[in-house]
CSV table of C-alpha atoms in Angstrom, one decimal:
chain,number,residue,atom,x,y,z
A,1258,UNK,CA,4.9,30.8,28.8
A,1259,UNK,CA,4.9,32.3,25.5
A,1260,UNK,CA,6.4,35.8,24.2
A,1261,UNK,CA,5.1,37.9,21.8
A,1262,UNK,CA,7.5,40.0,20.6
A,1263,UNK,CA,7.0,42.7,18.0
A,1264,UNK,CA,9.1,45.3,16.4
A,1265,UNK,CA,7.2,48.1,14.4
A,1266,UNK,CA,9.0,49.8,11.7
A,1267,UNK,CA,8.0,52.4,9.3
A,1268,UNK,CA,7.9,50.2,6.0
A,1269,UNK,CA,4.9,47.8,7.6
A,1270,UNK,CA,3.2,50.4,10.2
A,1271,UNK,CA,-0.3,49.3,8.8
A,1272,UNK,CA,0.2,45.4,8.5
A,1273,UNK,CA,1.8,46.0,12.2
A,1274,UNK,CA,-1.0,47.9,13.4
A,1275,UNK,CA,-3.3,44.9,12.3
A,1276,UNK,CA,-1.5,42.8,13.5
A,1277,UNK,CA,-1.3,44.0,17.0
A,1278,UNK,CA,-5.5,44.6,17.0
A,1279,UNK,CA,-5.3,40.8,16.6
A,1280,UNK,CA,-3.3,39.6,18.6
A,1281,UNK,CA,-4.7,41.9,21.4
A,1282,UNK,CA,-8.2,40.5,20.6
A,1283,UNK,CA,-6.8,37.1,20.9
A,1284,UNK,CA,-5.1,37.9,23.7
A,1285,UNK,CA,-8.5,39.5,25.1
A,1286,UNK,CA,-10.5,36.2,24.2
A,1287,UNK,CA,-7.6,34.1,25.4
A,1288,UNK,CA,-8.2,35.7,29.1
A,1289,UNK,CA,-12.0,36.1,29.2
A,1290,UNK,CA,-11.4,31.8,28.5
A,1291,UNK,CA,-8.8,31.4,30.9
A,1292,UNK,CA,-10.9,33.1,33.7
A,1293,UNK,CA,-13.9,31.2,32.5
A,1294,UNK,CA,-12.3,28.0,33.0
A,1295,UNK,CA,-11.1,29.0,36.2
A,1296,UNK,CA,-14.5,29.8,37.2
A,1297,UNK,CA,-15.7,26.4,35.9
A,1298,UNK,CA,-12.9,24.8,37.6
A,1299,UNK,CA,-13.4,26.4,41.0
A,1300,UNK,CA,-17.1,25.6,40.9
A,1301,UNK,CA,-16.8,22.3,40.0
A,1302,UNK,CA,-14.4,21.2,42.5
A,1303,UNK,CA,-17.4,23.2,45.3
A,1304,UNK,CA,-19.5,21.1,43.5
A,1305,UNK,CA,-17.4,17.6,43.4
A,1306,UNK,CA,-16.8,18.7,47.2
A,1307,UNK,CA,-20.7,19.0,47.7
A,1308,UNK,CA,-21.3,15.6,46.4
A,1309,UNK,CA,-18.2,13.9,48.5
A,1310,UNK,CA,-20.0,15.5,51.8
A,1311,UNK,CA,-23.3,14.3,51.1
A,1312,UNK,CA,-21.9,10.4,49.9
A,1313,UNK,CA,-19.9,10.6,52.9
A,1314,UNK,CA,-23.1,11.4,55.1
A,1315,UNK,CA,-24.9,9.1,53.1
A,1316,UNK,CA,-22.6,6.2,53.7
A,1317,UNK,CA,-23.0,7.2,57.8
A,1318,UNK,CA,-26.5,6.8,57.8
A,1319,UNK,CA,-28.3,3.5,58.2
A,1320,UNK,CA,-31.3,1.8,56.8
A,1321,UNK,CA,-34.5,2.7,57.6
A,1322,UNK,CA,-36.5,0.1,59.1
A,1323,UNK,CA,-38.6,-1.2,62.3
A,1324,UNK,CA,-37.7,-5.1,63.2
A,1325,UNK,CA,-40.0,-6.7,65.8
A,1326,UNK,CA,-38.9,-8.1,68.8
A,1327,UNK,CA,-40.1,-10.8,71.0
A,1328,UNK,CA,-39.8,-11.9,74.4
A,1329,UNK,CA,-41.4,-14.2,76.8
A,1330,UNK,CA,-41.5,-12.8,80.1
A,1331,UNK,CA,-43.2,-9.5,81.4
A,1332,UNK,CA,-42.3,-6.0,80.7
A,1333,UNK,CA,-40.1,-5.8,84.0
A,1334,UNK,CA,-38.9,-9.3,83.5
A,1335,UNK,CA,-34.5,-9.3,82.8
A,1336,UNK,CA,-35.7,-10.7,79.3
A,1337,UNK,CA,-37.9,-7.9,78.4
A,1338,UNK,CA,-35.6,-5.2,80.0
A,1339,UNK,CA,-32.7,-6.6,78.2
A,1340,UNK,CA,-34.6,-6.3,74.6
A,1341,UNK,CA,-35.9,-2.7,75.8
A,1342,UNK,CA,-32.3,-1.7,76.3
A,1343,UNK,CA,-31.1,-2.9,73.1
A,1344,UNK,CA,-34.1,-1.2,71.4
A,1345,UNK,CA,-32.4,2.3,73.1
A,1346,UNK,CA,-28.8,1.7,72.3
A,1347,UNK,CA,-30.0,0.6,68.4
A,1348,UNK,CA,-31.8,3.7,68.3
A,1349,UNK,CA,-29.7,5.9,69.4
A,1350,UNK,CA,-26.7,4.4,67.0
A,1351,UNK,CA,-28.5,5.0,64.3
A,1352,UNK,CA,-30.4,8.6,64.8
A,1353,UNK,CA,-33.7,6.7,64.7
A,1354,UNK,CA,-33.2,5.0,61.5
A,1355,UNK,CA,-33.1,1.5,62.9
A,1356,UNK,CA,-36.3,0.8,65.4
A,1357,UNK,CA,-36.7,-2.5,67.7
A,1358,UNK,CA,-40.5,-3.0,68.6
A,1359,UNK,CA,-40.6,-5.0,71.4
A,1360,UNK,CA,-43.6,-7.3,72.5
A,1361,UNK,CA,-43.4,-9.2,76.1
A,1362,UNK,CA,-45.6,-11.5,77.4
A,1363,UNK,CA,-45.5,-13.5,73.9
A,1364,UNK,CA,-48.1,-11.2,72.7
A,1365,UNK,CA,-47.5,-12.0,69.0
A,1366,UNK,CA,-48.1,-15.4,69.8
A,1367,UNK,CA,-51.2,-15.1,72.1
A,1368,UNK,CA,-49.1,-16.0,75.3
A,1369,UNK,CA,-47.7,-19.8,73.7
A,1370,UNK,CA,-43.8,-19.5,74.0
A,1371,UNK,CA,-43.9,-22.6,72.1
A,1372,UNK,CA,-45.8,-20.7,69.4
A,1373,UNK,CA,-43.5,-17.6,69.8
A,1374,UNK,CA,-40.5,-20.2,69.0
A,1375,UNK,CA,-42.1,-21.3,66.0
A,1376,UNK,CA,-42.7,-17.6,65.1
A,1377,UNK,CA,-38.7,-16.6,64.9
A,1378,UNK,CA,-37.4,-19.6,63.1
A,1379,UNK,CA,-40.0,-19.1,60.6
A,1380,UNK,CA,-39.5,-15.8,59.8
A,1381,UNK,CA,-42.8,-14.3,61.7
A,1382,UNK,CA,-40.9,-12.2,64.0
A,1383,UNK,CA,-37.1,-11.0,63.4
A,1384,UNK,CA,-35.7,-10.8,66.8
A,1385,UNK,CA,-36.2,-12.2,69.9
A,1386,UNK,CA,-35.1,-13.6,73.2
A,1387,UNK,CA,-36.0,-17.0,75.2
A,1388,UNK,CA,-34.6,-19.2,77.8
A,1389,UNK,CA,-33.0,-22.1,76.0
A,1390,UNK,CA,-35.4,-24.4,78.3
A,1391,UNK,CA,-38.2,-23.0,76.3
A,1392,UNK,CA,-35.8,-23.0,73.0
A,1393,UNK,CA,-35.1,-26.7,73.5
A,1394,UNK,CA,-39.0,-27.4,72.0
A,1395,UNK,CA,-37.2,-26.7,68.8
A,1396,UNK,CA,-33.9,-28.8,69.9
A,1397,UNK,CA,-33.4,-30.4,73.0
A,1398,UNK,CA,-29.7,-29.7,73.0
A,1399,UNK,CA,-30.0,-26.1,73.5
A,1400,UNK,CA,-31.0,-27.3,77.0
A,1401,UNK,CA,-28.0,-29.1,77.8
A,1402,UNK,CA,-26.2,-26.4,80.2
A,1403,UNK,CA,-29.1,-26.5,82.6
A,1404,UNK,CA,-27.9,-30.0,84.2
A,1405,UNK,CA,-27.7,-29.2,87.7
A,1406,UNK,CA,-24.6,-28.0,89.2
A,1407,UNK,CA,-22.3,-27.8,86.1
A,1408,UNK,CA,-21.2,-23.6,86.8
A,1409,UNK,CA,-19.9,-22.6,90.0
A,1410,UNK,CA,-20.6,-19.0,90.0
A,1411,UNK,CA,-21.9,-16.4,87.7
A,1412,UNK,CA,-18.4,-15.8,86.1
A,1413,UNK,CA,-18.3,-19.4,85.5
A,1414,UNK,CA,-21.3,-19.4,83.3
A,1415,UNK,CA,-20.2,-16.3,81.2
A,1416,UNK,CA,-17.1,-17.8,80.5
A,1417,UNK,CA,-18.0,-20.7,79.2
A,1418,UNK,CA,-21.1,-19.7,77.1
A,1419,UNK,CA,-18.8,-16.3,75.3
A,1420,UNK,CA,-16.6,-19.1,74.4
A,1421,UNK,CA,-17.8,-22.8,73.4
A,1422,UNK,CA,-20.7,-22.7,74.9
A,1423,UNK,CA,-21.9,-20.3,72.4
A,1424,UNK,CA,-20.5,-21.5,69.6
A,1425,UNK,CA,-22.5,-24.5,70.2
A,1426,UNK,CA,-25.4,-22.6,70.3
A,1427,UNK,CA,-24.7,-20.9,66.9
A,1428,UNK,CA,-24.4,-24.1,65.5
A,1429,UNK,CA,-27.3,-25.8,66.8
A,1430,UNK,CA,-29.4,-22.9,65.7
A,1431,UNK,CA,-28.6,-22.4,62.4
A,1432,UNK,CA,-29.6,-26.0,61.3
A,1433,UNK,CA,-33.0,-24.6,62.4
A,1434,UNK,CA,-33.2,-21.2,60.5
A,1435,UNK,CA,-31.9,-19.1,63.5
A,1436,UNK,CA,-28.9,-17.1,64.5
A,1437,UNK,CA,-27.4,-16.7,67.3
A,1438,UNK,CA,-26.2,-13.3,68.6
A,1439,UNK,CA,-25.6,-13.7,72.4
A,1440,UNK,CA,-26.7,-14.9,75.8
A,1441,UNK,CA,-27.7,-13.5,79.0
A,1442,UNK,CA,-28.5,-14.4,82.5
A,1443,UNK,CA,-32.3,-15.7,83.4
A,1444,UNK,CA,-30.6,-16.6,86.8
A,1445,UNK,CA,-29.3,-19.3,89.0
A,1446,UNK,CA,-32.6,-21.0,89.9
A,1447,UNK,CA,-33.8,-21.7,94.0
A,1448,UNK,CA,-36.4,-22.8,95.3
A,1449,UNK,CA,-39.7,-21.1,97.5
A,1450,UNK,CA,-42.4,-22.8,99.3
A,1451,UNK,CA,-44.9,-22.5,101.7
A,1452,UNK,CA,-44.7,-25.6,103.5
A,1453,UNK,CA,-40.8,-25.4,105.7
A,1454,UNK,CA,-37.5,-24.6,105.4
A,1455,UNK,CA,-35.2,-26.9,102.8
A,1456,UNK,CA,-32.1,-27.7,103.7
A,1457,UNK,CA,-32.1,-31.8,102.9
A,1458,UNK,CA,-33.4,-33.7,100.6
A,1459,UNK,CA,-35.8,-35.0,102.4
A,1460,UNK,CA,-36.9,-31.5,103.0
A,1461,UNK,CA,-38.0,-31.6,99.2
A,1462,UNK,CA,-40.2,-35.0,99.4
A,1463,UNK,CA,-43.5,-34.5,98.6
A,1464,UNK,CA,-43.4,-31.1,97.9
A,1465,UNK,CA,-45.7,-29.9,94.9
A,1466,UNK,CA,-43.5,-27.3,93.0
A,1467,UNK,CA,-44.4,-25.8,89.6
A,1468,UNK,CA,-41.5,-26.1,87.0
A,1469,UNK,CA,-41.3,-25.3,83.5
A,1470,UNK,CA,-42.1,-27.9,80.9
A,1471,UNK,CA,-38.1,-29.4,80.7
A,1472,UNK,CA,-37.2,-32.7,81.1
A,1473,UNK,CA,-34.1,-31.5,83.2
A,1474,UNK,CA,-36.2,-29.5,86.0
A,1475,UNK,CA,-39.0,-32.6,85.7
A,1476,UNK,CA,-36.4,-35.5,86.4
A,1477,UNK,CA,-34.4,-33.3,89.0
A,1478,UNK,CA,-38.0,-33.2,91.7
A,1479,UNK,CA,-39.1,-36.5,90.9
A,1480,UNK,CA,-35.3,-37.8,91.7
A,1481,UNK,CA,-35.5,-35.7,95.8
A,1482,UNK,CA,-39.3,-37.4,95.9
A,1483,UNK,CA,-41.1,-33.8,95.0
A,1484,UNK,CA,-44.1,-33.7,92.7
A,1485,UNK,CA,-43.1,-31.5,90.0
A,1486,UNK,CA,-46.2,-29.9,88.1
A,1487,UNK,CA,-45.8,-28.5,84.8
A,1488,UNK,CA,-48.3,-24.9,84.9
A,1489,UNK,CA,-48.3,-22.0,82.4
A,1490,UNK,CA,-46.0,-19.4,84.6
A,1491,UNK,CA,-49.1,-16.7,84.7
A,1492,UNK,CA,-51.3,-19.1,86.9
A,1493,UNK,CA,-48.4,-19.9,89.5
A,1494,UNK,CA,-49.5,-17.0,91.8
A,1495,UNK,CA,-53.1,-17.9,92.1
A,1496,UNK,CA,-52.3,-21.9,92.3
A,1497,UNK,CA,-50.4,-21.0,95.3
A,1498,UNK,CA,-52.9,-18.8,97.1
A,1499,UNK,CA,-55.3,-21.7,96.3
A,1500,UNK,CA,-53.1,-24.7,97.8
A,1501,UNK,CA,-53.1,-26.1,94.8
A,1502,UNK,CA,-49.1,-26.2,94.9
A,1503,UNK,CA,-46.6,-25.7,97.5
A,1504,UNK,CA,-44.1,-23.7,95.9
A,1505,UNK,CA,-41.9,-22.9,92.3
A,1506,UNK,CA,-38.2,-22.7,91.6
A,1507,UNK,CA,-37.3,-20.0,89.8
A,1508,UNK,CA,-34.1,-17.0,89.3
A,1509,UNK,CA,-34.4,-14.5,92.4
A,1510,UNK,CA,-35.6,-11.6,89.9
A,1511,UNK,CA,-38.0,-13.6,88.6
A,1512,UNK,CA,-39.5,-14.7,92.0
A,1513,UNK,CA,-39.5,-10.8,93.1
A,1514,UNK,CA,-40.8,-9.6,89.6
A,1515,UNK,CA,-44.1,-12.5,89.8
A,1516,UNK,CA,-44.6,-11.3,93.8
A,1517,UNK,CA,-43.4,-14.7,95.1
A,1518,UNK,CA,-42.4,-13.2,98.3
A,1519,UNK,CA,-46.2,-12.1,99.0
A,1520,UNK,CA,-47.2,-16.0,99.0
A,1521,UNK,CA,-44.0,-17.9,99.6
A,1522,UNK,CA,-42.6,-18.2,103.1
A,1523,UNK,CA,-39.0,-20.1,102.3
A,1524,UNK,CA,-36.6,-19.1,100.0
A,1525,UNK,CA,-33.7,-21.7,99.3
A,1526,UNK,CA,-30.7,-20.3,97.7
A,1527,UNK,CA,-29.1,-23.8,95.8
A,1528,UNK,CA,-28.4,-22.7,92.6
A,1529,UNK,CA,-29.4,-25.8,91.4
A,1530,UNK,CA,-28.8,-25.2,87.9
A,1531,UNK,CA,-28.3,-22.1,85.6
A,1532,UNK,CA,-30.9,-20.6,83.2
A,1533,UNK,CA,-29.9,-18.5,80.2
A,1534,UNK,CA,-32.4,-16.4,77.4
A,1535,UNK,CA,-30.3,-16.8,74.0
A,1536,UNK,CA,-30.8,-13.6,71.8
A,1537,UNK,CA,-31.4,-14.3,68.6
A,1538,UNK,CA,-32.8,-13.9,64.8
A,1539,UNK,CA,-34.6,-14.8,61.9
A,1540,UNK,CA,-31.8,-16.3,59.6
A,1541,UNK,CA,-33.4,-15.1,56.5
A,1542,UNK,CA,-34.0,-11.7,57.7
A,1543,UNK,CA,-31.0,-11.3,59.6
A,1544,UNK,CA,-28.8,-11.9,56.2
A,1545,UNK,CA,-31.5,-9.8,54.4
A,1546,UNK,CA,-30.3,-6.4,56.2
A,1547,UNK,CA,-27.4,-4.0,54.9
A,1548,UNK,CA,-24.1,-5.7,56.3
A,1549,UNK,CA,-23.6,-2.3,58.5
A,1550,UNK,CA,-26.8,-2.7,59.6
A,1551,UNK,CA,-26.0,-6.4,60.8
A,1552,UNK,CA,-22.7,-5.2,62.0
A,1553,UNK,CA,-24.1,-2.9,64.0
A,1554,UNK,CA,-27.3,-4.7,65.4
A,1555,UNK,CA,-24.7,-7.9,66.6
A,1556,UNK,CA,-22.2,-5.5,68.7
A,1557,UNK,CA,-25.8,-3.9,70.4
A,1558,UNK,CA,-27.1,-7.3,70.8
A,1559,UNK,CA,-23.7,-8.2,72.5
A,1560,UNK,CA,-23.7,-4.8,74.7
A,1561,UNK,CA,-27.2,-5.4,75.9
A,1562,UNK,CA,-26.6,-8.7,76.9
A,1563,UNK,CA,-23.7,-7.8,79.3
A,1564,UNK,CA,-25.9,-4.8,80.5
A,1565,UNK,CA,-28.4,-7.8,81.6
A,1566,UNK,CA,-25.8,-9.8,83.3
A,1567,UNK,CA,-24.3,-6.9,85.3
A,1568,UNK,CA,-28.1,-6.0,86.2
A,1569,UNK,CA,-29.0,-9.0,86.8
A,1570,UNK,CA,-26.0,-9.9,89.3
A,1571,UNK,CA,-25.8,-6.7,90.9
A,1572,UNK,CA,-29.9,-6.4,91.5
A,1573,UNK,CA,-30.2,-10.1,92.7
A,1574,UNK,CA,-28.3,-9.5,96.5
A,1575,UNK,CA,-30.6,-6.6,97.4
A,1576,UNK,CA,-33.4,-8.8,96.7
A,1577,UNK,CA,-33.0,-11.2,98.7
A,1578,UNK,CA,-32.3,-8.5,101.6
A,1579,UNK,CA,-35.4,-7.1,100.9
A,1580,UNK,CA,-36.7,-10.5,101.2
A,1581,UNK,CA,-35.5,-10.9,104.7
A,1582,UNK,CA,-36.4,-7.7,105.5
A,1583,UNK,CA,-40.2,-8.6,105.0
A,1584,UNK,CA,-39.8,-11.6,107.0
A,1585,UNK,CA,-39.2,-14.4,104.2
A,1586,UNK,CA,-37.2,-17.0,105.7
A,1587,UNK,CA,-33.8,-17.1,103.7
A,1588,UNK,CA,-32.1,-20.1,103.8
A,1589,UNK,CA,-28.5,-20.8,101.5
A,1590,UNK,CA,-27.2,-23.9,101.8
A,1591,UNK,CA,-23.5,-24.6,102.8
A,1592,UNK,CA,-21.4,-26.6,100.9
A,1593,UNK,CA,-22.0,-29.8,102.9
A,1594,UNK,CA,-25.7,-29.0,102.8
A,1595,UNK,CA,-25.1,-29.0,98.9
A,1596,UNK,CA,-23.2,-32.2,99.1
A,1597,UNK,CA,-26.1,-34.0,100.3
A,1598,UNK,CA,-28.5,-33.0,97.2
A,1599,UNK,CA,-25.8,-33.5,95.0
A,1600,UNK,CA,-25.3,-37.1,96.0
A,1601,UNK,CA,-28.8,-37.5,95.4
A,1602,UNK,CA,-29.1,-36.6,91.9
A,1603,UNK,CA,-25.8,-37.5,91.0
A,1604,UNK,CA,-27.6,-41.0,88.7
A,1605,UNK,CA,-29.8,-38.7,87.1
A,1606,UNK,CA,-27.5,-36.5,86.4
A,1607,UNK,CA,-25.0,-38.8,84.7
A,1608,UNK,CA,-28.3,-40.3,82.4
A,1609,UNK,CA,-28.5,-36.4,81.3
A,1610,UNK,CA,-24.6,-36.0,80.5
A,1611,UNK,CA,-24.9,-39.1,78.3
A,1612,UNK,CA,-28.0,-38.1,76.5
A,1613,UNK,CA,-26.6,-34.9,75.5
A,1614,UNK,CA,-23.4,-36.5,74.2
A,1615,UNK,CA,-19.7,-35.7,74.3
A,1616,UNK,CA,-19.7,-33.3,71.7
A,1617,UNK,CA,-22.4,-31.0,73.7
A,1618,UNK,CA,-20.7,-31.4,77.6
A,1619,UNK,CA,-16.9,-30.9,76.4
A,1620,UNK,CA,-18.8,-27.4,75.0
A,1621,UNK,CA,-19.7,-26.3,78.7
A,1622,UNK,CA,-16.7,-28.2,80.4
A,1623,UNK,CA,-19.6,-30.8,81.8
A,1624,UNK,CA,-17.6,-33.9,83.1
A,1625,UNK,CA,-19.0,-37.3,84.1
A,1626,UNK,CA,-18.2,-37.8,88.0
């Protein structure tokens, strides 16, 4: 701080007295600056403050956009309820920024899964969700963990796909333009007919059942001496009203979702093999989005998924007793029962196990027995 200090004496009273009026208007300037750059200080740090607040909220917010989502089954289907849920949890994460439009039923691609496959690795949708038996038109591997009997249990299965199972996936995948993002039930599949109670092999024999287009599910009937009969899934219903087949094999929600229980009379819980919908995306797109955005879309894929496999578990047991309840008879096979079907597809279950190679079994724990 400086000092001014003066001393007036007779001899220079005038040059003084100017020299005080100076140094008081200097003093008086020096002040009115002083305050000013106060004021300019304290408004620009309001202002600087201002700007940090809305950055901040700027770096919060997401993206704007809408991605579409597709999905094969129907709109109360495990698949479709698992993409509406993500839809919700996306939405609500980002204040409405982020959007999931979700078309069942293959809509997008007039009803051809096969079609809808094609859609998502080439970039015509940006999300979607399909059993890997439907995925495997695009790679035949993705259909390896439906050999019969390789999961004991639920748990099993989840496992094994969080861990190398889905790393397999992701690498199979990407060679094809697609990224993997997670996995959730479709169900243990059994089988319904509405010819007599399976518990044997020989139970099966001559049985027309409807099964999906894989090679797995085709080989499995022919091996027990069924006739397997590849149908689109929307005629099943009517073909069994008809006569034209005996029964389908399918997950329980499925088979209570497509009103199975209204036509079938047996229900044989076996699960035969395990059916998962991989959820997935566009490559090109997917890498296209903000990296939060990504970040964010992967953990609500993930959360989703689980929400499915809980559902799914938990929603499968009262089925069935509602199944009972309305007179279907309910059959589940005891291990020795099992045994006995085992045994009988245990060739044709090694030809699989070699087909898919080492590298694809020692990723689901599949051994050669």
């Amino acid at each position: 701080m400086l000092v001014f200090n003066y001393q007036i004496t007779t001899n220079v009273g005038c040059w003084v007295k100017r020299k005080k009026e100076a140094f008081m208007k200097v003093r008086a300037l020096s002040l009115l600056i002083a305050g000013a750059v106060i004021i300019s200080t304290l408004t620009g740090c309001g202002k600087s403050s201002s700007d940090k607040a809305a950055n901040e909220k700027k770096d919060d917010s997401y993206q704007k956009i809408e991605l579409v989502m597709a999905v094969n089954g129907t709109d109360i289907q495990i698949d479709a309820r698992v993409a509406d849920k993500f839809a919700e949890l996306v939405e609500e994460e980002t204040d409405g920024n982020v959007t999931i439009a979700v078309y069942p039923n293959d809509q997008l691609a007039g009803g051809n899964s096969t079609k809808g496959i094609e859609m998502i690795a080439g970039g015509g949708v940006d999300l979607a969700a399909y059993a890997t038996c439907v995925m495997a038109v695009i790679d035949e591997q993705l259909s390896v963990a439906t050999i019969p009997w390789i999961f004991e249990d639920y748990q099993d299965a989840r496992e094994t796909i969080d861990g190398t199972g889905g790393e397999y996936y992701a690498e199979r995948l990407e060679k094809k333009g697609i990224t993997y993002l997670g996995s959730f039930h479709n169900g243990f599949r059994q089988i319904t007919n509405s010819k007599r109670e399976v518990k044997t092999p020989e139970d099966v024999k001559r049985l027309k059942i409807r099964v999906p287009g894989s090679e797995v599910y085709m080989k499995f009937f022919k091996t027990l001496g069924a006739d397997p009969v590849a149908m689109s899934w929307s005629e099943v219903f009517t073909a069994i009203q008809q006569g034209t087949i005996d029964g389908q094999e399918n997950g329980i929600c499925i088979t209570e979702s497509a009103k199975m229980d209204e036509v079938q009379d047996y229900l044989t819980l076996w699960n035969y093999t395990y059916e998962n919908d991989l959820f997935v995306a566009n490559t090109e797109i997917w890498e296209s989005l903000e990296p939060k955005t990504r970040k964010m879309l992967q953990e609500k894929a993930r959360e989703a998924c689980e929400w499915g496999r809980d559902t799914l578990e938990a929603e499968e047991a009262d089925i069935v007793k509602e199944f009972e309840a309305e007179g279907m008879n309910v059959t589940e096979l005891t291990e020795e029962e099992l045994d006995a079907f085992k045994e009988s597809i245990s060739g044709m279950k090694q030809e699989f196990i070699k087909k898919y190679g080492e590298k694809a079994c020692e990723a689901f724990d599949i051994e050669e027995e």
